[in-house]
Each structure stands twice: as C-alpha cells, then as structure tokens.
XYZ file of N, CA and C in Angstrom:
594
model
N -14.682 -11.109 5.957
C -14.895 -9.909 5.157
C -13.975 -8.800 5.663
N -13.977 -7.684 4.953
C -13.127 -6.575 5.318
C -12.342 -6.104 4.122
N -11.498 -5.115 4.347
C -10.683 -4.551 3.277
C -9.276 -5.122 3.372
N -8.765 -5.580 2.257
C -7.414 -6.121 2.174
C -6.598 -5.274 1.202
N -5.310 -5.194 1.456
C -4.359 -4.596 0.515
C -3.503 -5.738 -0.001
N -3.514 -5.931 -1.314
C -2.867 -7.102 -1.901
C -2.025 -6.725 -3.112
N -1.059 -7.571 -3.406
C -0.282 -7.426 -4.633
C -1.058 -8.055 -5.789
N -0.744 -7.607 -7.000
C -1.439 -8.063 -8.203
C -0.414 -8.633 -9.168
N -0.690 -9.830 -9.678
C 0.197 -10.466 -10.645
C -0.181 -10.116 -12.072
N 0.670 -10.503 -13.015
C 0.504 -10.126 -14.418
C -0.819 -10.599 -15.006
N -1.219 -11.833 -14.703
C -2.449 -12.349 -15.302
C -3.659 -11.539 -14.850
N -3.741 -11.252 -13.553
C -4.853 -10.454 -13.042
C -4.790 -9.024 -13.572
N -3.586 -8.467 -13.669
C -3.417 -7.090 -14.136
C -3.888 -6.936 -15.575
N -3.614 -7.928 -16.398
C -3.948 -7.834 -17.824
C -5.336 -8.357 -18.158
N -5.962 -9.075 -17.244
C -7.264 -9.686 -17.484
C -8.346 -8.609 -17.501
N -9.172 -8.629 -18.526
C -10.226 -7.629 -18.640
C -11.502 -7.977 -17.896
N -11.597 -9.163 -17.297
C -12.819 -9.588 -16.611
C -12.852 -9.045 -15.189
N -13.506 -7.890 -15.017
C -13.554 -7.255 -13.705
C -14.308 -8.107 -12.696
N -15.293 -8.890 -13.147
C -16.044 -9.742 -12.224
C -15.146 -10.784 -11.571
N -14.051 -11.116 -12.233
C -13.093 -12.082 -11.694
C -11.878 -11.386 -11.089
N -11.981 -10.096 -10.866
C -10.875 -9.355 -10.262
C -9.883 -8.806 -11.254
N -10.152 -8.940 -12.537
C -9.222 -8.471 -13.555
C -9.087 -6.961 -13.565
N -7.891 -6.505 -13.873
C -7.596 -5.076 -13.898
C -7.234 -4.597 -15.295
N -7.656 -5.340 -16.319
C -7.264 -5.011 -17.682
C -7.651 -3.620 -18.114
N -8.854 -3.169 -17.734
C -9.294 -1.830 -18.120
C -8.425 -0.767 -17.458
N -8.073 -0.999 -16.199
C -7.199 -0.055 -15.490
C -5.819 -0.050 -16.128
N -5.294 -1.239 -16.429
C -3.963 -1.340 -17.031
C -3.916 -0.601 -18.367
N -4.931 -0.793 -19.207
C -4.963 -0.138 -20.516
C -5.088 1.375 -20.387
N -5.953 1.817 -19.475
C -6.139 3.256 -19.280
C -4.882 3.897 -18.694
N -4.213 3.188 -17.786
C -2.965 3.698 -17.224
C -1.916 3.855 -18.313
N -1.754 2.842 -19.145
C -0.753 2.921 -20.212
C -1.048 4.078 -21.165
N -2.330 4.283 -21.471
C -2.698 5.393 -22.358
C -2.336 6.730 -21.720
N -2.581 6.857 -20.412
C -2.261 8.112 -19.731
C -0.757 8.300 -19.625
N -0.015 7.227 -19.376
C 1.444 7.339 -19.325
C 1.995 7.796 -20.671
N 1.478 7.235 -21.760
C 1.922 7.657 -23.091
C 1.585 9.124 -23.330
N 0.391 9.541 -22.892
C -0.010 10.936 -23.058
C 0.955 11.866 -22.331
N 1.505 11.393 -21.219
C 2.454 12.187 -20.437
C 3.887 12.041 -20.945
N 4.066 11.283 -22.014
C 5.397 11.099 -22.578
C 6.227 10.075 -21.840
N 5.557 9.169 -21.096
C 6.248 8.142 -20.329
C 6.035 6.771 -20.967
N 6.912 5.854 -20.635
C 6.785 4.490 -21.147
C 5.616 3.787 -20.460
N 4.935 2.893 -21.183
C 3.841 2.140 -20.548
C 4.384 1.191 -19.486
N 3.516 0.786 -18.593
C 3.878 -0.127 -17.501
C 3.566 -1.550 -17.947
N 4.568 -2.233 -18.466
C 4.351 -3.548 -19.071
C 5.079 -4.684 -18.380
N 5.932 -4.379 -17.418
C 6.775 -5.440 -16.834
C 6.222 -5.945 -15.504
N 4.942 -6.283 -15.483
C 4.311 -6.794 -14.267
C 4.697 -8.261 -14.092
N 5.236 -8.645 -12.928
C 5.619 -10.046 -12.740
C 4.410 -10.941 -12.514
N 4.562 -12.194 -12.859
C 3.516 -13.172 -12.564
C 3.387 -13.333 -11.056
N 2.187 -13.644 -10.607
C 1.982 -13.920 -9.188
C 2.796 -15.147 -8.807
N 3.459 -15.083 -7.661
C 4.287 -16.200 -7.206
C 3.442 -17.193 -6.411
N 3.831 -18.450 -6.472
C 3.182 -19.448 -5.627
C 3.412 -19.074 -4.168
N 2.409 -19.323 -3.334
C 2.521 -18.919 -1.944
C 3.556 -19.760 -1.202
N 4.509 -19.069 -0.618
C 5.486 -19.684 0.280
C 5.592 -18.752 1.478
N 5.133 -19.219 2.639
C 5.112 -18.359 3.813
C 6.496 -17.765 4.079
N 6.509 -16.452 4.272
C 7.749 -15.764 4.598
C 8.642 -15.439 3.420
N 8.199 -15.773 2.198
C 9.047 -15.531 1.032
C 9.080 -14.056 0.646
N 8.038 -13.322 0.978
C 7.968 -11.927 0.572
C 7.673 -11.737 -0.906
N 7.191 -12.769 -1.583
C 6.912 -12.670 -3.016
C 5.494 -12.226 -3.310
N 4.640 -12.263 -2.298
C 3.284 -11.745 -2.457
C 2.979 -10.879 -1.245
N 1.885 -10.146 -1.315
C 1.536 -9.216 -0.249
C 0.049 -9.324 0.010
N -0.318 -9.525 1.272
C -1.723 -9.536 1.667
C -1.817 -9.119 3.126
N -2.438 -7.977 3.364
C -2.676 -7.505 4.722
C -4.101 -6.993 4.828
N -4.672 -7.116 6.018
C -6.051 -6.704 6.255
C -6.079 -5.412 7.052
N -6.887 -4.471 6.596
C -7.006 -3.181 7.270
C -8.024 -3.304 8.389
N -7.556 -3.695 9.568
C -8.438 -3.963 10.699
C -8.571 -2.764 11.635
N -7.471 -2.181 12.114
C -7.602 -1.104 13.113
C -8.282 0.135 12.556
N -8.770 0.981 13.455
C -9.325 2.264 13.050
C -8.217 3.144 12.485
N -8.581 3.992 11.520
C -7.597 4.875 10.887
C -7.587 6.275 11.497
N -8.395 6.514 12.520
C -8.521 7.867 13.069
C -7.174 8.422 13.535
N -6.424 7.649 14.291
C -5.127 8.109 14.782
C -4.131 8.314 13.661
N -4.193 7.463 12.643
C -3.288 7.603 11.505
C -3.604 8.867 10.717
N -4.882 9.140 10.524
C -5.270 10.358 9.814
C -4.774 11.589 10.569
N -4.889 11.554 11.911
C -4.392 12.676 12.718
C -2.882 12.808 12.597
N -2.190 11.669 12.558
C -0.739 11.674 12.403
C -0.339 12.295 11.070
N -1.078 11.954 10.024
C -0.816 12.534 8.703
C -1.008 14.048 8.726
N -2.093 14.483 9.355
C -2.351 15.924 9.419
C -1.252 16.663 10.179
N -0.675 15.978 11.165
C 0.371 16.603 11.972
C 1.699 16.711 11.230
N 2.023 15.717 10.425
C 3.365 15.637 9.842
C 3.424 15.828 8.329
N 2.276 15.826 7.663
C 2.269 15.954 6.208
C 1.422 17.143 5.798
N 1.727 17.682 4.631
C 0.898 18.738 4.060
C -0.438 18.135 3.621
N -1.493 18.936 3.543
C -2.797 18.399 3.133
C -2.745 17.634 1.809
N -2.004 18.138 0.855
C -1.906 17.459 -0.455
C -1.202 16.104 -0.310
N -0.210 16.042 0.555
C 0.494 14.776 0.789
C -0.411 13.774 1.489
N -1.190 14.251 2.438
C -2.139 13.373 3.126
C -3.162 12.818 2.151
N -3.654 13.676 1.275
C -4.624 13.240 0.271
C -4.025 12.167 -0.630
N -2.785 12.340 -1.013
C -2.115 11.360 -1.861
C -1.961 10.027 -1.135
N -1.490 10.073 0.108
C -1.234 8.850 0.860
C -2.512 8.073 1.136
N -3.572 8.779 1.460
C -4.816 8.110 1.838
C -5.764 7.883 0.663
N -5.502 8.521 -0.477
C -6.499 8.525 -1.534
C -6.313 7.565 -2.686
N -5.197 6.857 -2.745
C -4.995 5.996 -3.918
C -5.772 4.685 -3.790
N -6.087 4.114 -4.954
C -6.721 2.796 -4.982
C -5.840 1.763 -5.672
N -4.860 2.229 -6.448
C -3.874 1.347 -7.078
C -2.501 1.990 -6.909
N -1.556 1.184 -6.497
C -0.172 1.638 -6.334
C 0.679 0.931 -7.372
N 1.505 1.689 -8.102
C 2.358 1.088 -9.125
C 3.808 1.466 -8.863
N 4.751 0.620 -9.277
C 6.172 0.878 -9.005
C 6.797 1.857 -9.990
N 6.122 2.973 -10.212
C 6.581 4.007 -11.123
C 6.591 5.329 -10.375
N 7.518 6.193 -10.716
C 7.524 7.517 -10.124
C 6.546 8.395 -10.903
N 5.570 8.958 -10.200
C 4.558 9.804 -10.826
C 4.574 11.170 -10.146
N 4.704 12.218 -10.932
C 4.706 13.574 -10.374
C 3.404 13.868 -9.652
N 2.325 13.320 -10.162
C 1.019 13.446 -9.513
C 0.227 12.190 -9.801
N -0.754 11.920 -8.943
C -1.535 10.711 -9.134
C -2.314 10.770 -10.444
N -2.702 9.616 -10.928
C -3.492 9.497 -12.152
C -4.906 9.092 -11.763
N -5.867 9.902 -12.177
C -7.266 9.615 -11.879
C -7.940 9.088 -13.140
N -8.518 7.907 -13.016
C -9.180 7.268 -14.148
C -10.664 7.134 -13.857
N -11.528 7.382 -14.836
C -12.978 7.269 -14.628
C -13.444 5.817 -14.655
N -12.821 4.999 -13.841
C -13.143 3.577 -13.756
C -13.415 3.226 -12.297
N -14.414 2.412 -12.073
C -14.744 2.010 -10.706
C -13.586 1.243 -10.094
N -13.300 1.550 -8.835
C -12.359 0.753 -8.057
C -13.174 0.009 -6.999
N -12.509 -0.735 -6.157
C -13.219 -1.561 -5.185
C -14.135 -0.747 -4.284
N -13.732 0.490 -3.948
C -14.496 1.256 -2.968
C -14.786 2.688 -3.399
N -14.712 2.963 -4.709
C -14.950 4.326 -5.169
C -15.420 4.301 -6.621
N -15.890 5.449 -7.081
C -16.364 5.559 -8.455
C -15.247 5.836 -9.447
N -14.043 6.082 -8.946
C -12.904 6.294 -9.823
C -11.716 5.485 -9.306
N -10.737 5.331 -10.158
C -9.499 4.658 -9.773
C -8.406 5.713 -9.696
N -7.756 5.781 -8.550
C -6.675 6.745 -8.347
C -5.371 5.953 -8.241
N -4.447 6.237 -9.143
C -3.178 5.510 -9.201
C -2.064 6.406 -8.683
N -1.319 5.879 -7.730
C -0.193 6.613 -7.151
C 1.094 5.844 -7.416
N 2.207 6.564 -7.379
C 3.517 5.960 -7.573
C 4.102 5.486 -6.252
N 4.632 4.276 -6.241
C 5.205 3.717 -5.018
C 6.364 4.548 -4.466
N 7.233 5.134 -5.303
C 8.312 5.945 -4.718
C 7.787 7.116 -3.894
N 6.721 7.744 -4.361
C 6.158 8.883 -3.646
C 5.487 8.434 -2.348
N 4.774 7.322 -2.388
C 4.121 6.799 -1.181
C 5.177 6.333 -0.187
N 6.234 5.708 -0.677
C 7.317 5.269 0.211
C 7.938 6.459 0.933
N 8.190 7.534 0.220
C 8.799 8.715 0.844
C 7.918 9.274 1.956
N 6.607 9.317 1.732
C 5.685 9.812 2.758
C 5.646 8.876 3.957
N 5.584 7.581 3.696
C 5.549 6.601 4.787
C 6.843 6.637 5.595
N 7.963 6.823 4.927
C 9.241 6.903 5.635
C 9.289 8.134 6.541
N 8.729 9.243 6.087
C 8.672 10.430 6.934
C 7.855 10.176 8.190
N 6.728 9.506 8.030
C 5.892 9.194 9.195
C 6.594 8.200 10.114
N 7.255 7.208 9.524
C 7.973 6.218 10.327
C 9.064 6.886 11.157
N 9.764 7.833 10.566
C 10.797 8.573 11.286
C 10.181 9.429 12.386
N 9.060 10.059 12.075
C 8.409 10.954 13.038
C 7.984 10.224 14.304
N 7.531 8.974 14.162
C 7.063 8.229 15.342
C 8.103 7.248 15.870
N 9.260 7.176 15.210
C 10.289 6.239 15.649
C 9.897 4.790 15.462
N 9.228 4.481 14.361
C 8.792 3.112 14.090
C 9.998 2.176 14.032
N 9.988 1.074 14.791
C 11.134 0.151 14.780
C 11.125 -0.730 13.527
N 11.514 -0.144 12.400
C 11.414 -0.838 11.118
C 12.299 -2.076 11.046
N 13.269 -2.178 11.946
C 14.154 -3.335 11.918
C 13.498 -4.582 12.509
N 12.380 -4.423 13.213
C 11.758 -5.590 13.847
C 10.352 -5.892 13.336
N 9.686 -4.927 12.696
C 8.353 -5.241 12.184
C 8.488 -6.125 10.948
N 7.507 -7.004 10.706
C 7.622 -7.947 9.589
C 7.849 -7.247 8.250
N 8.738 -7.833 7.462
C 8.975 -7.344 6.102
C 8.216 -8.180 5.085
N 8.117 -9.484 5.334
C 7.352 -10.367 4.459
C 5.896 -10.273 4.875
N 5.075 -9.769 3.987
C 3.667 -9.512 4.312
C 2.760 -10.336 3.409
N 3.095 -11.623 3.262
C 2.368 -12.435 2.303
C 1.189 -13.189 2.891
N 1.034 -13.164 4.208
C -0.071 -13.904 4.822
C -0.512 -13.214 6.106
N -0.825 -11.927 5.988
C -1.280 -11.141 7.134
C -0.240 -11.068 8.241
N 1.030 -11.189 7.878
C 2.087 -11.199 8.896
C 2.125 -9.887 9.679
N 2.003 -8.789 8.991
C 2.030 -7.481 9.644
C 0.775 -7.287 10.494
N -0.367 -7.640 9.927
C -1.635 -7.529 10.651
C -1.581 -8.310 11.955
N -1.126 -9.545 11.875
C -1.080 -10.393 13.069
C -0.043 -9.891 14.075
N 1.061 -9.335 13.597
C 2.091 -8.820 14.499
C 1.519 -7.710 15.365
N 0.667 -6.892 14.763
C 0.053 -5.806 15.525
C -1.130 -6.278 16.358
N -1.880 -7.261 15.892
C -3.103 -7.665 16.589
C -2.884 -8.713 17.675
N -1.841 -9.508 17.556
C -1.688 -10.645 18.475
C -0.695 -10.407 19.607
N -0.245 -9.159 19.783
C 0.534 -8.854 20.973
C 2.000 -8.566 20.784
N 2.596 -8.970 19.655
C 4.024 -8.710 19.479
C 4.333 -7.219 19.463
N 3.434 -6.430 18.865
C 3.656 -4.983 18.823
C 3.634 -4.397 20.231
N 2.706 -4.865 21.072
C 2.645 -4.372 22.452
C 3.917 -4.733 23.206
N 4.398 -5.945 23.018
C 5.636 -6.370 23.675
C 6.807 -5.518 23.213
N 6.873 -5.244 21.913
C 7.963 -4.437 21.386
C 7.859 -2.993 21.868
N 6.633 -2.486 21.988
C 6.448 -1.116 22.480
C 6.919 -0.993 23.924
N 6.774 -2.057 24.700
C 7.268 -2.039 26.076
C 8.789 -2.113 26.114
N 9.351 -2.906 25.193
C 10.810 -3.074 25.160
C 11.505 -1.889 24.501
N 10.861 -1.296 23.516
C 11.428 -0.154 22.786
C 10.403 0.965 22.724
N 10.189 1.631 23.853
C 9.158 2.667 23.900
C 9.487 3.845 23.002
N 8.444 4.526 22.594
C 8.584 5.700 21.747
C 7.215 6.126 21.282
N 7.146 7.192 20.520
C 5.840 7.672 20.042
C 5.053 6.611 19.276
N 5.743 5.743 18.561
C 5.054 4.721 17.781
C 4.192 3.828 18.654
N 4.649 3.557 19.865
C 3.927 2.651 20.754
C 2.766 3.280 21.483
N 2.609 4.590 21.347
C 1.518 5.279 22.028
C 0.198 5.133 21.281
N 0.258 4.815 20.009
C -0.945 4.567 19.207
C -0.604 3.474 18.208
N -0.825 2.232 18.621
C -0.435 1.106 17.773
C -1.300 0.987 16.530
N -2.533 1.501 16.591
C -3.361 1.503 15.378
C -2.739 2.400 14.315
N -2.312 3.592 14.724
C -1.664 4.505 13.781
C -0.355 3.905 13.285
N 0.405 3.290 14.185
C 1.677 2.673 13.800
C 1.464 1.558 12.785
N 0.361 0.816 12.930
C 0.055 -0.240 11.971
C -0.035 0.333 10.563
N -0.743 1.447 10.397
C -0.910 2.010 9.050
C 0.379 2.618 8.513
N 1.193 3.175 9.394
C 2.506 3.638 8.943
C 3.279 2.450 8.376
N 3.293 1.352 9.132
C 4.003 0.150 8.695
C 3.380 -0.436 7.431
N 2.056 -0.426 7.351
C 1.368 -0.983 6.190
C 1.754 -0.249 4.913
N 1.671 1.073 4.921
C 2.005 1.827 3.719
C 3.494 1.720 3.392
N 4.317 1.689 4.422
C 5.759 1.530 4.210
C 6.054 0.204 3.525
N 5.543 -0.874 4.088
C 5.828 -2.203 3.528
C 5.172 -2.403 2.164
N 3.991 -1.828 1.951
C 3.332 -1.975 0.653
C 4.148 -1.297 -0.440
N 4.603 -0.084 -0.185
C 5.402 0.626 -1.188
C 6.723 -0.092 -1.434
N 7.347 -0.579 -0.369
C 8.602 -1.329 -0.531
C 8.377 -2.591 -1.350
N 7.278 -3.286 -1.080
C 6.984 -4.515 -1.823
C 6.753 -4.205 -3.305
N 5.970 -3.168 -3.586
C 5.693 -2.809 -4.967
C 6.982 -2.526 -5.732
N 7.889 -1.802 -5.099
C 9.154 -1.469 -5.764
C 10.074 -2.681 -5.877
N 10.122 -3.498 -4.847
C 11.011 -4.664 -4.866
C 10.572 -5.683 -5.913
N 9.251 -5.930 -5.973
C 8.736 -6.935 -6.895
C 8.354 -6.360 -8.262
N 8.218 -5.025 -8.323
C 7.799 -4.413 -9.585
C 6.332 -4.651 -9.890
N 5.521 -4.830 -8.842
C 4.119 -5.198 -9.052
C 3.160 -4.116 -8.568
N 1.941 -4.117 -9.101
C 0.919 -3.206 -8.590
C 0.376 -3.722 -7.259
N -0.254 -2.805 -6.527
C -0.948 -3.143 -5.282
C -2.341 -2.537 -5.385
N -3.321 -3.212 -4.784
C -4.670 -2.669 -4.812
C -5.442 -3.147 -3.590
N -6.552 -2.464 -3.337
C -7.463 -2.873 -2.258
C -8.511 -3.815 -2.830
N -8.936 -4.738 -2.016
C -10.034 -5.633 -2.434
C -10.862 -6.003 -1.220
C-alpha cells in the first residue's frame, strides 16, 4: 500500500469507469475547461507502453520518505503560490497552463481534482534542483519500476552524496521529492502523457 505517482495511458485516460481507474470524467471536464479558455483540447494521449525495464516509456514511483524537509525547502526557495502549485496538483498534463485547473471531481486523495501543467512544474523542480545542487546526471531517468525510489532507499543516493557532497545530500528525503517532481514533469513532456497519484 501507499501513494504512487504513475503515468496514464490513453485507454485509462478516456475510460469513464472510475472504479477501474478510468479518468474519462476528468478528461472530459479538462477539455471543456481548455475550450472555455480558448485552448485546444488535450486529445493526443499516447497508449500505455508494454513494460520494458529501463525503457522510460512508463512511470511509477512510490512516495515513501517524509515530505517535511521538502516542504521546508519549497518555503525557502519558492513563493507561497509556487509551493501551493507544486504540492497541490493531483493530475499533471503536458500542457502549459497559466494557472492550475480545479475541477469539482474526486481525485485519489481529495474532493477535487487539481490539474497542473508539466512545463510549470518542471520549471519549479529545476529551480529546487539547482538550489540544492541535485546531481541530475546520475539520478535515474527511467522511472518505470520504482527506479528512483529504490535509488534513494537502497543506498545509492547515500554513496553518491559521499562522493559528490552538497546541500542535496544533507536531506535525502527532500532530494528524493525534488528528483521525483523533476522526473515526473520530464516524463510527462517527453511522452505527452498525464501523470496522477494512485
């Protein structure tokens, strides 16, 4: 059990059966709101790819560490509105949104669905990564089978923090979330797919 951040394929995105994980109601409401804002609907969701370890075609990570240090990091380096955006979304889409979209639909852990744009989340995560000196060249990029989670939990992060010390290594729980949001936004943009918590 626990909270996972995962990519969503076209069939799940368009499926209206919420009991089976379908996001059809969210997809329809999002498209209606995009049209209301004078934007094109989000229709080019790719099909979920067959699992191939290390392919980077799907995304699945588990939110295991405490978020206390990450929240403090956000407060230190981001404006309150930016922190709210980074921590408050329930669906991430590969679209640039001037502001998040709030829908009166239940999400996995809230009474509403908050949709954020991946470009905006990526920019915030990149600022945090720069602030702590996150070694983005060595942390896993393919996050299709808890690769990032395991890198932080099974000791590789500690070894890297010893080899490449910096602020990032002083709070590996906070660094995990910086990396998580960074890689999630990058994945959403690279694959053109939504991301959600489950």
